[in-house]
Coordinates of C-alpha atoms and ligand atoms in Angstrom, one line a residue:
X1 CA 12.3 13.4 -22.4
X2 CA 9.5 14.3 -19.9
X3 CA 7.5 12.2 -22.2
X4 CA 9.0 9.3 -21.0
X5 CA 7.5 9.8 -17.3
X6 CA 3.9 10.4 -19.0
X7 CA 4.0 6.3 -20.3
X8 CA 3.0 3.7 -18.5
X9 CA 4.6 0.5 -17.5
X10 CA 3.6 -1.5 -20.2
X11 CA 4.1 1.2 -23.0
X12 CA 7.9 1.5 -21.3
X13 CA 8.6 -1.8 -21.6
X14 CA 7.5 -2.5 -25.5
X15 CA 9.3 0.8 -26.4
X16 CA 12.4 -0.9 -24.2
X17 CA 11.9 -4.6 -26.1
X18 CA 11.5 -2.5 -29.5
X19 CA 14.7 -0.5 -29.2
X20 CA 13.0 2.4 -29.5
X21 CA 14.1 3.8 -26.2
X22 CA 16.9 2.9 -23.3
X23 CA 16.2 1.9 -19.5
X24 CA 19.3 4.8 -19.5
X25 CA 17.1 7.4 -20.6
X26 CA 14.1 5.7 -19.5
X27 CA 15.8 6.0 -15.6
X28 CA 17.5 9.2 -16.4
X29 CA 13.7 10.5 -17.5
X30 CA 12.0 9.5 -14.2
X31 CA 15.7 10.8 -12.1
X32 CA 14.8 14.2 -13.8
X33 CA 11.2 14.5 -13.0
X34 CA 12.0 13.5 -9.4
X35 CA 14.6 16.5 -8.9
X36 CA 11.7 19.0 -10.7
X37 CA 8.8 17.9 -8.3
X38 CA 9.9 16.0 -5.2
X39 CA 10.8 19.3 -3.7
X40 CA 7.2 19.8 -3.3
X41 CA 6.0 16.3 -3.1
X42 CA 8.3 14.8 -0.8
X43 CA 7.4 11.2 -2.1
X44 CA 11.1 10.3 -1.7
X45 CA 13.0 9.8 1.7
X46 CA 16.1 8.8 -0.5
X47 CA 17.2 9.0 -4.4
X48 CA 19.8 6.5 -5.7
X49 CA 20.9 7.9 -9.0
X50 CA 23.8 5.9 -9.2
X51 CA 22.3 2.7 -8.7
X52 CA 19.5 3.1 -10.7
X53 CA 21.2 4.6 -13.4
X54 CA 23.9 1.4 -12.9
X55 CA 20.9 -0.9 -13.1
X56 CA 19.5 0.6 -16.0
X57 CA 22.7 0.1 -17.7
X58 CA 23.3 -3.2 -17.1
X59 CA 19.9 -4.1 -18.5
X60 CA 20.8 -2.0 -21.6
X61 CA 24.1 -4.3 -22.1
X62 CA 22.3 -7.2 -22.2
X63 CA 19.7 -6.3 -24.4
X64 CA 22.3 -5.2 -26.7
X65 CA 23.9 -8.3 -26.2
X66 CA 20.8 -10.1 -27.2
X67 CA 19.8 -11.3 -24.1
X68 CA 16.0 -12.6 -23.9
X69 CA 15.0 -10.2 -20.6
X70 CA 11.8 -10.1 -18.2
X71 CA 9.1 -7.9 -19.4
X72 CA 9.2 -5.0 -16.9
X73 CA 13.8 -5.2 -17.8
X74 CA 14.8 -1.7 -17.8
X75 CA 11.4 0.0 -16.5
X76 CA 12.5 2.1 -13.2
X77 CA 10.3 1.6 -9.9
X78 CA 10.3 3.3 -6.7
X79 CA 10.4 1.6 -3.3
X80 CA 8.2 1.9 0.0
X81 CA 11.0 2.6 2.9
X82 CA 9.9 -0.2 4.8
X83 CA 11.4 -2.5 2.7
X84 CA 14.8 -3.8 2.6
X85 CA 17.2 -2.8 -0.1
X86 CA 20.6 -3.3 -0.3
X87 CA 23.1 -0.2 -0.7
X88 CA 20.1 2.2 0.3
X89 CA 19.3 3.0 3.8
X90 CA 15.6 1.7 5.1
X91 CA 14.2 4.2 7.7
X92 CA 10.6 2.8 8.3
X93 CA 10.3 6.7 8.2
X94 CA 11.5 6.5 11.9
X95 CA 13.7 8.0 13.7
X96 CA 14.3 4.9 14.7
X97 CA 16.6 3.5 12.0
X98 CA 17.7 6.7 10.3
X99 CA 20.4 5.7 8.4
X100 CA 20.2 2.3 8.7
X101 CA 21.6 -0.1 5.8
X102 CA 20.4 -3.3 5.8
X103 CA 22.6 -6.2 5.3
X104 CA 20.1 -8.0 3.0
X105 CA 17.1 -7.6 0.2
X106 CA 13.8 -8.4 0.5
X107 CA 12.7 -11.0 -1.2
X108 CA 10.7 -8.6 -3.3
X109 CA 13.4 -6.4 -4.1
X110 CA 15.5 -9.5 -4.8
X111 CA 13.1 -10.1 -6.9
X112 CA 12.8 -6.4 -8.6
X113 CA 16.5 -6.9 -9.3
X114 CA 16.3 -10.5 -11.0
X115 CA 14.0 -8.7 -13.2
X116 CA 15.9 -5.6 -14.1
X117 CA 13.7 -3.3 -12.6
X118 CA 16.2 -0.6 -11.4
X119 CA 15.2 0.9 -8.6
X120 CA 15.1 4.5 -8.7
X121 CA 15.2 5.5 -4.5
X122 CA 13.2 4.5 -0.9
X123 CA 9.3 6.5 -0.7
X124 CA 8.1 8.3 2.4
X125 CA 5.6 7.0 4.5
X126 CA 3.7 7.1 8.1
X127 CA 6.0 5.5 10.4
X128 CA 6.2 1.8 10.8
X129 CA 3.5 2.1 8.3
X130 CA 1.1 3.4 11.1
X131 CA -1.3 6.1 9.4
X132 CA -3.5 6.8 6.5
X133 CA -2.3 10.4 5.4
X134 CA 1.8 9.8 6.0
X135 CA 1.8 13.3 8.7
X136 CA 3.2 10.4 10.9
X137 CA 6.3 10.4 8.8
X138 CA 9.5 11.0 10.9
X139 CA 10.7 13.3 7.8
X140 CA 7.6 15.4 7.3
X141 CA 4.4 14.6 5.1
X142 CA 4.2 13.4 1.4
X143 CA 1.6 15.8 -0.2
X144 CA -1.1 15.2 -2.9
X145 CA 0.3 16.0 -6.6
X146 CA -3.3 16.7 -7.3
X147 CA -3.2 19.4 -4.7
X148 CA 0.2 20.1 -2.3
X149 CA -1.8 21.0 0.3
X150 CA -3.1 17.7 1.0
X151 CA -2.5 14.6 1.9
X152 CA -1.6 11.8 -0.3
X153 CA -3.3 9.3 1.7
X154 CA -1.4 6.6 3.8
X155 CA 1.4 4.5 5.0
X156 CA 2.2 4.1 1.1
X157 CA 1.9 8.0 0.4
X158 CA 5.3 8.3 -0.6
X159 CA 4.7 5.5 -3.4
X160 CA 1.2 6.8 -4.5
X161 CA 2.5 10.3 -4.4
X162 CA 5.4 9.1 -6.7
X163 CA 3.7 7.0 -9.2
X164 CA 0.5 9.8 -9.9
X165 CA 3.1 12.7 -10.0
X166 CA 5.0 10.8 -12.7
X167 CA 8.1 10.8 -10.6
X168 CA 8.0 6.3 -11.3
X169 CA 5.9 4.4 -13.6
X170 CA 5.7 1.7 -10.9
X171 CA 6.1 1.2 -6.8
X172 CA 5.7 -1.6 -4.2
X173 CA 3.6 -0.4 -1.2
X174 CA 2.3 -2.6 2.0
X175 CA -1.3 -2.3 3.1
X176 CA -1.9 -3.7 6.8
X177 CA -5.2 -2.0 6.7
X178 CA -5.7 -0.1 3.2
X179 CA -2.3 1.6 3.3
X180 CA -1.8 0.3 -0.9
X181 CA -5.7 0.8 -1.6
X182 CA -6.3 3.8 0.0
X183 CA -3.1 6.0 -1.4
X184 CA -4.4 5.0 -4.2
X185 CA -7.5 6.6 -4.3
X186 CA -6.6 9.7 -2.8
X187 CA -4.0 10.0 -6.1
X188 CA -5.7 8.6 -8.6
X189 CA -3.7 5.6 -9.0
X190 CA -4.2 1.6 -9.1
X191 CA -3.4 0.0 -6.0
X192 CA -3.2 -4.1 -5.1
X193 CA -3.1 -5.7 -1.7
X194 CA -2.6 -9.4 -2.8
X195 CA -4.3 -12.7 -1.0
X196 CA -2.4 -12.7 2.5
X197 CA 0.9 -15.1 1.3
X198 CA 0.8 -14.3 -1.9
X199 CA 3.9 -11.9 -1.8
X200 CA 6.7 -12.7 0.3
X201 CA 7.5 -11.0 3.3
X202 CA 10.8 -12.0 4.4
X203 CA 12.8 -8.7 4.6
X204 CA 9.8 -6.3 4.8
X205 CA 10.1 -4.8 8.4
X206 CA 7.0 -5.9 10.1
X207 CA 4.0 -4.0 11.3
X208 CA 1.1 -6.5 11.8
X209 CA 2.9 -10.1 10.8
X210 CA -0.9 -11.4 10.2
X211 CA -1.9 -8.6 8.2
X212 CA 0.8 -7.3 6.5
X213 CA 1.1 -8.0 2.4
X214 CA 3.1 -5.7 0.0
X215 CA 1.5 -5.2 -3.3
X216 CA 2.1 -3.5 -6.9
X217 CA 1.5 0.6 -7.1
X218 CA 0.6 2.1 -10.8
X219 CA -1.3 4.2 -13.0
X220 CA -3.2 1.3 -14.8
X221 CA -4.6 -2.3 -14.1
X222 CA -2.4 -3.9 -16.3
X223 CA 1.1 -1.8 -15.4
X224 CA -0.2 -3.3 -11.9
X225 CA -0.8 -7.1 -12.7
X226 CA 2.6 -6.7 -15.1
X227 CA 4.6 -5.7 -11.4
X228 CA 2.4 -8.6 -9.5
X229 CA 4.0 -11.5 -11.5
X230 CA 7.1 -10.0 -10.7
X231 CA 6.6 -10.0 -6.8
X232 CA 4.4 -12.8 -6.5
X233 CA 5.1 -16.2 -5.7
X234 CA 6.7 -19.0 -2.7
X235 CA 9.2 -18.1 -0.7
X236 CA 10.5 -20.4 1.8
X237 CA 12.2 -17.8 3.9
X238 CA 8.8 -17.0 4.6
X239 CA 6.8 -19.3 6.7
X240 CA 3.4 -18.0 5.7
X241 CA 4.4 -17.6 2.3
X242 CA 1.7 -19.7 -0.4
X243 CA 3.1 -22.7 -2.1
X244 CA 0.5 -22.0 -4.8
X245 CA 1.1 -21.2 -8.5
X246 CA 0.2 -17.4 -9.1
X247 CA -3.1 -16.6 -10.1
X248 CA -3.0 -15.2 -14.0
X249 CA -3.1 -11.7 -13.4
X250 CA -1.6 -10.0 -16.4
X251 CA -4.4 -12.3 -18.2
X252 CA -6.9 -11.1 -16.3
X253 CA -5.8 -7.6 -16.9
X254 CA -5.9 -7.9 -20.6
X255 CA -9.3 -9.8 -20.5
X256 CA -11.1 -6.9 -18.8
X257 CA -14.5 -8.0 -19.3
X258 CA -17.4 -7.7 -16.6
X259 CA -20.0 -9.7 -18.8
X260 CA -22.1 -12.2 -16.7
X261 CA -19.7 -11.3 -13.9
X262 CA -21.7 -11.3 -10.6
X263 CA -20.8 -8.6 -8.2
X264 CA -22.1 -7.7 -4.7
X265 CA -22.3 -3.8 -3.4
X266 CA -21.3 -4.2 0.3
X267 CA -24.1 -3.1 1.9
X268 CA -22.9 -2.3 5.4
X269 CA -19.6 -0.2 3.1
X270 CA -21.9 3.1 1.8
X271 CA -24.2 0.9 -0.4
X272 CA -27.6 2.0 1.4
X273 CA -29.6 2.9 4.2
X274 CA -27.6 4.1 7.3
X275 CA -23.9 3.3 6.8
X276 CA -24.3 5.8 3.2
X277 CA -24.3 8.6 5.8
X278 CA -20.8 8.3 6.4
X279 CA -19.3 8.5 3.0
X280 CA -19.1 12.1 0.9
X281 CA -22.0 13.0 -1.4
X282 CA -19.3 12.8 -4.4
X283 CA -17.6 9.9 -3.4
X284 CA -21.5 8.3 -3.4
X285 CA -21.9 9.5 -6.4
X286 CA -19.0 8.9 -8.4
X287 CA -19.8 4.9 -7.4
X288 CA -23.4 4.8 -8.1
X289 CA -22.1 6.0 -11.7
X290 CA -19.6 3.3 -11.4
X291 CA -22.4 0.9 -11.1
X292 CA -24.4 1.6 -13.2
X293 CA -21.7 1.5 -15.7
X294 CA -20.4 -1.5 -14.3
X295 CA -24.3 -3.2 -15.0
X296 CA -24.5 -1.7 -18.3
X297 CA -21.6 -3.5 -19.7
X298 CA -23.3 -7.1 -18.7
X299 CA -22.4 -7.4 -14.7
X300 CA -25.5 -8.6 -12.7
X301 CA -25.3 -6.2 -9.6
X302 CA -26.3 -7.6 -6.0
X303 CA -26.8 -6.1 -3.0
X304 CA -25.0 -8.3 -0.3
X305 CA -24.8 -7.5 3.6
X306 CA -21.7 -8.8 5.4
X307 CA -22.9 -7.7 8.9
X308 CA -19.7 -8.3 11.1
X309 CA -17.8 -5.6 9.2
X310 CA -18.9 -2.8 11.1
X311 CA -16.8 -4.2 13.9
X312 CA -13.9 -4.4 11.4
X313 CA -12.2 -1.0 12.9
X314 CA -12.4 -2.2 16.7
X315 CA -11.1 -5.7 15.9
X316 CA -8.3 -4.1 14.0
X317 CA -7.3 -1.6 16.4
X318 CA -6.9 -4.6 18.7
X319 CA -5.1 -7.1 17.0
X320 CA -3.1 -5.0 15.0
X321 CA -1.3 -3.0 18.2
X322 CA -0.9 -6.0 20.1
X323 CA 1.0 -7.3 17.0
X324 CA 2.9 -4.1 16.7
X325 CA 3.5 -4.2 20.2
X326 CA 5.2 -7.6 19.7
X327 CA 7.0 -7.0 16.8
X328 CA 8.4 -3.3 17.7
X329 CA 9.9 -4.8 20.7
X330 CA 13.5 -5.6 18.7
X331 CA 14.0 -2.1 18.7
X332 CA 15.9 -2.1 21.9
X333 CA 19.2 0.0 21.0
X334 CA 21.0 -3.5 21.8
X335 CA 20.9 -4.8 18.3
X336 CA 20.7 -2.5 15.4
X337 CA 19.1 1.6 15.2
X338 CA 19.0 4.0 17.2
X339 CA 21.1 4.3 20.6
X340 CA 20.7 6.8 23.1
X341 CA 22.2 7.1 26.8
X342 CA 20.2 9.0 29.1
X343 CA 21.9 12.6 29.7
X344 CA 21.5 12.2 33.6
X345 CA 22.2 8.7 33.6
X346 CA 26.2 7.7 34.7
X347 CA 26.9 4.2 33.4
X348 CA 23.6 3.8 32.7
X349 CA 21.7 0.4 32.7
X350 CA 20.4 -1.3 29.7
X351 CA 16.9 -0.5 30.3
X352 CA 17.6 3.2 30.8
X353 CA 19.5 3.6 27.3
X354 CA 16.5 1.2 25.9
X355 CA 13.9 3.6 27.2
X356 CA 15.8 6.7 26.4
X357 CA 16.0 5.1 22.4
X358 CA 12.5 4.4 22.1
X359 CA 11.3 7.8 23.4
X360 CA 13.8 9.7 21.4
X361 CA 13.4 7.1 18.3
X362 CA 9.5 6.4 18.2
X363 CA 6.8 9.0 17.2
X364 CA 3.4 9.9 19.2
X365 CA 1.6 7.3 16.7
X366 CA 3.9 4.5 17.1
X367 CA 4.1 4.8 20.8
X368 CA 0.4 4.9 21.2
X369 CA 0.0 2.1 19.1
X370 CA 3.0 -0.3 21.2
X371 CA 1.1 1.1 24.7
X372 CA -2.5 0.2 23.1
X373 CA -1.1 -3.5 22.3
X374 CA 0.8 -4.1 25.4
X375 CA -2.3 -3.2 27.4
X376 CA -4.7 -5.5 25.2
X377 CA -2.2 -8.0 25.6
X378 CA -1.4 -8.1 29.4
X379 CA -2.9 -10.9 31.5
X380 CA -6.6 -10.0 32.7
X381 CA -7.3 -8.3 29.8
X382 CA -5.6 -10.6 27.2
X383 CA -9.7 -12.5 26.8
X384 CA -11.9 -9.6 27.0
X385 CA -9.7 -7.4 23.9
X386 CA -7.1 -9.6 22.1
X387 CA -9.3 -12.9 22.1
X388 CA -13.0 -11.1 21.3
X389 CA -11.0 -9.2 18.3
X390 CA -9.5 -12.4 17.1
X391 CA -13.2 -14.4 17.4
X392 CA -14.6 -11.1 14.9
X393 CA -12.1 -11.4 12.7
X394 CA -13.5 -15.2 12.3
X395 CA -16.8 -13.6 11.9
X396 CA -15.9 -11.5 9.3
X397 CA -14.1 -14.2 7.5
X398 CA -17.6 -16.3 7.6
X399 CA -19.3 -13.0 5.8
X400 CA -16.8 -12.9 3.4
X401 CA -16.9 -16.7 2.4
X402 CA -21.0 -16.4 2.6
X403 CA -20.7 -13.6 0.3
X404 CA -18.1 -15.6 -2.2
X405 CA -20.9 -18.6 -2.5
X406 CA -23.3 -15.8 -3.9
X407 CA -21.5 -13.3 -6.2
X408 CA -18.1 -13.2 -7.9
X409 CA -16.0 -10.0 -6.3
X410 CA -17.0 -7.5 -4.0
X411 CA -17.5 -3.8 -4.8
X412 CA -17.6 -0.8 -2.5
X413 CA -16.1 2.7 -2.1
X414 CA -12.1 2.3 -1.1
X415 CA -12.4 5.2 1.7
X416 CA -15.2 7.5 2.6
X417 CA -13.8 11.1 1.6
X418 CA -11.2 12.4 -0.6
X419 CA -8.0 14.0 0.1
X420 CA -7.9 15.8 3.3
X421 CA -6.2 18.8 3.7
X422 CA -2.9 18.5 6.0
X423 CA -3.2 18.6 10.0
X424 CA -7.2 18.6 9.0
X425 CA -7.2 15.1 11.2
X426 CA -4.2 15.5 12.8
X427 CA -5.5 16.3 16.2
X428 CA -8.3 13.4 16.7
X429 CA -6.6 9.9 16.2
X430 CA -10.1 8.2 16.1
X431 CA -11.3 10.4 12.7
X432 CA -8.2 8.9 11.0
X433 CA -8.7 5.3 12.1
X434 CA -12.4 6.1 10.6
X435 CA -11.3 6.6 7.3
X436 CA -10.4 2.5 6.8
X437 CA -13.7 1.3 7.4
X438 CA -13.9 -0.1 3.7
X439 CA -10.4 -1.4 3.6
X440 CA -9.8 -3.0 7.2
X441 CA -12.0 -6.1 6.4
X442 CA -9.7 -7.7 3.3
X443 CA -6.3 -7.7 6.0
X444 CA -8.4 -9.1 8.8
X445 CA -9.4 -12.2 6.3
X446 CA -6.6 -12.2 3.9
X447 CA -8.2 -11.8 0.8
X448 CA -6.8 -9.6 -1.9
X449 CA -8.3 -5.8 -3.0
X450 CA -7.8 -3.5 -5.5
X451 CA -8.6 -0.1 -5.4
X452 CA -9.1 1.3 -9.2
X453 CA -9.8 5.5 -9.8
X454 CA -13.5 6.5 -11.2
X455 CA -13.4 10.1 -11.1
X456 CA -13.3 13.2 -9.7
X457 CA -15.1 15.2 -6.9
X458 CA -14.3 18.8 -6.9
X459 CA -11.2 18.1 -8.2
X460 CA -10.3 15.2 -6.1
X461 CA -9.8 11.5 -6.8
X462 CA -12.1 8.8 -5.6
X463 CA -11.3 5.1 -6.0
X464 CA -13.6 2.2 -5.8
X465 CA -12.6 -1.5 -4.2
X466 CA -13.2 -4.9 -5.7
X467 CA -12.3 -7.9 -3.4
X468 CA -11.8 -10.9 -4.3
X469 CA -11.8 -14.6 -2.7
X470 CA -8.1 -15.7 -1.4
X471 CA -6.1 -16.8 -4.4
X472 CA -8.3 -15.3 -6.9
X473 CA -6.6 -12.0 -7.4
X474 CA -6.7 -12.3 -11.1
X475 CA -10.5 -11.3 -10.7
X476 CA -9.4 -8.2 -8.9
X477 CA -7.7 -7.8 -12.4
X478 CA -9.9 -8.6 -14.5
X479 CA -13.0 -6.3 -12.9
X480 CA -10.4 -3.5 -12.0
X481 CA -9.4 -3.6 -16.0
X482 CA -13.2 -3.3 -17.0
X483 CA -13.7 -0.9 -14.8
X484 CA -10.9 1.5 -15.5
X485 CA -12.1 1.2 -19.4
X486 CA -15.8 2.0 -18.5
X487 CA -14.5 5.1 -16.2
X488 CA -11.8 6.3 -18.0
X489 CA -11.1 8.9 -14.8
X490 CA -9.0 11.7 -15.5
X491 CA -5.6 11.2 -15.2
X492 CA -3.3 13.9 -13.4
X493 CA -1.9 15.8 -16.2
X494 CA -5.3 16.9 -17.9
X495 CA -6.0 18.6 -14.6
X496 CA -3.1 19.8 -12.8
X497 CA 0.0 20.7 -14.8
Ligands
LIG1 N1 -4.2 3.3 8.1 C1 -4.1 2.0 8.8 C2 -3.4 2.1 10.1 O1 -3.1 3.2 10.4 C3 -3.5 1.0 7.9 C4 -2.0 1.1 7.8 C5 -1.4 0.1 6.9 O2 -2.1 -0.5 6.1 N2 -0.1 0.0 6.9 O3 -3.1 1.2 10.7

């Protein structure tokens, strides 16, 4: 049966249509791998065999039935813990909400369910979604299946970890500032942040409300555009939602062709000249190949410069806390979570058992980042930080729709270096905020990314982005699907086990 877990989405769900296999055994498959590996991994923060396996059943009674069912009916997917579900708890991977149920689905997972997707548990992640290498998990680190001892990238570690360790075929992820992308190059996997409203995000807890977008998680283009018509779509619960039909994706996907497409290398993201410096010889190198691979099948390569994105990491680090600041603030210990009285405190006052909550409930990260906000936020500073990030983030809006009149997509590295070893960053803050450079630019305009594997260096996965005007994420799919064929990186299992 471990067979099963080697298959991707798509492959899953014409065995499923055929009869050839269950969604029981299909479930049961993926249930088994996760009780083999996650021991090690640690992708998981919570497995719901029951439910899954419940799911999974259902779907097989109706197919039996005769029932016409959604493509992905009966192929099992894993869930980033910051998004509601149902019957599982939702932790944020705080401390915070440990153990907290929620009385409602996310749309998405709403969604999942319509769909017969059955959801096979909640994946680990940096707190509140706050890190790039999940060490700012409240229940310990995901780690690397391509190497335990490092990280798995970040927030969505948990569900990149999952899907390249074969543990789920498919996961939903949220990337404020590369957190789907970036996972996904560190493991080797396909990663999608969709055009900002493309995805719902009514019941996703909420980071960065103007930067936030959950996206698909897989091991190939098309297993990824297959899970974006499920998520995708209006949803009046939320008010930033797109009332726009949903670009073709899975088209795209199967299309795959790059011929007379115009792209544009980035130049101020490791195409030339000084800002190459910053990224790893082999992650440079494993892109120029992509390139030239790229050209050879018909693209016409252009170098493009989009000059305000080299202030994309200070504009970020500005409005994203103040947002966090803002939106972290329902944590109180009045409503819901975590509720602590202060030891030395008799009949103590709301604001002590508040403050005694939050320091016992909220990591170093997540403080820092509410402390950063409030500050940039507070009157007399509110112009020089909050409003100058706000008036870059127009700026880099401008370069991106100058670039879009020129060229088709985008192209550049998704992140600088490969898999870091655990702790390697832990101590200097700034060095992990470094490594979104490439991906920080999409969020702060809303346009979608994808970040597709194209090798190894020394052993390691690198990934390369394509970006895409707002509302055109099928050309994500359609380049990312080209590109995938042209690289053909090695996948996990030739490597590792
Ligand atoms: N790594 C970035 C951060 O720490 C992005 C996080 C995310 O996309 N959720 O904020």
């Amino acid at each position: 049966m471990t067979e099963l877990t080697r298959r991707t989405a798509a492959d899953l769900a014409e065995a499923l249509a055929a009869g050839d296999v269950t969604s029981v055994e299909a479930t049961q498959a993926h249930l088994d791998r996760i009780a083999e590996v996650d021991g090690d991994l640690n992708a998981f923060l919570h497995v719901d065999v029951e439910g899954a396996l419940a799911a999974a059943a259902d779907v097989d009674a109706r197919r039996a039935a005769g029932e016409s069912l959604p493509t992905l009916a009966g192929v099992p997917i894993a869930v980033k813990d910051l998004i509601n579900t149902t019957g599982q708890p939702t932790t944020a991977g705080s401390k915070m909400l440990e153990g907290w149920i929620p009385p409602y689905d996310a749309t998405v997972v709403a969604r999942l369910r319509a769909a017969g997707l059955p959801i096979l548990g909640k994946t680990n992640l940096d707190e509140f979604a706050m890190g790039s290498s999940n060490e700012h998990s409240a229940y310990g680190p995901a780690r690397n299946p391509w190497d335990t001892a490092r990280i798995p990238g970040g927030s969505s570690g948990g569900s990149a970890a999952a899907v390249a360790g074969y543990e789920a075929p498919l996961a939903l992820g949220t990337d404020t500032g590369g957190s789907i992308r970036q996972p996904g190059a560190m493991t080797g996997t396909v990663g999608v942040k969709p055009t900002y409203g493309g995805v719902s995000r009514y019941g996703v807890i909420a980071m960065a409300s103007s930067l936030d977008q959950v996206g698909p998680m897989a091991r190939t283009v098309l297993d990824a555009a297959l899970l974006h018509e499920v998520i995708a779509g209006h949803d009046p619960m939320d008010s930033t939602s797109v009332d726009a039909p949903v670009p073709s994706v899975v088209e795209a996907a199967r299309r795959g062709d790059v011929a007379g497409l115009k792209i544009g290398v980035i130049r101020e993201l490791g195409a030339s000249g000084e800002s190459a410096s910053g990224f790893a010889p082999g992650v440079r190198a494993r892109f120029d190949e992509a390139v030239a691979k790229l050209a050879e099948a018909g693209a016409e390569i252009v170098e493009v410069s989009c000059p305000s994105f080299v202030h994309g990491i200070a504009a970020y680090y500005l409005v994203m806390p103040s947002e966090v600041s803002s939106n972290l603030a329902r944590f109180d210990a009045m409503r819901y979570g975590l509720r602590l009285a202060p030891e030395d405190a008799r009949g103590p006052s709301a604001e002590q058992v508040m403050a005694a909550s939050r320091d016992a409930g909220f990591g170093d990260e997540v403080k820092r980042r509410i402390i950063l906000g409030t500050y940039a936020l507070s009157s007399g500073y509110y112009d020089a930080y909050y409003g100058s990030a706000q008036k870059v983030r127009t700026l880099i809006a401008r370069d991106f729709a100058a670039a879009f009149e020129t060229v088709d997509v985008l192209l550049s590295p998704t992140a600088p270096h490969t898999a870091w070893k655990l702790g390697e960053k832990s101590a200097d803050p700034l060095a992990m905020y470094l490594e979104d450079v490439c991906t920080i630019p999409a969020n702060l305009a809303g346009v979608p990314g994808v970040s597709v594997p194209i090798g190894l260096d020394d052993g390691l996965p690198v990934g390369a982005q394509f970006l895409a005007p707002a509302m055109a994420d099928d050309r994500l799919y359609n380049a990312g699907a080209a590109l995938e064929r042209l690289v053909s990186a090695p996948a996990l299992e030739e490597v590792v086990r």
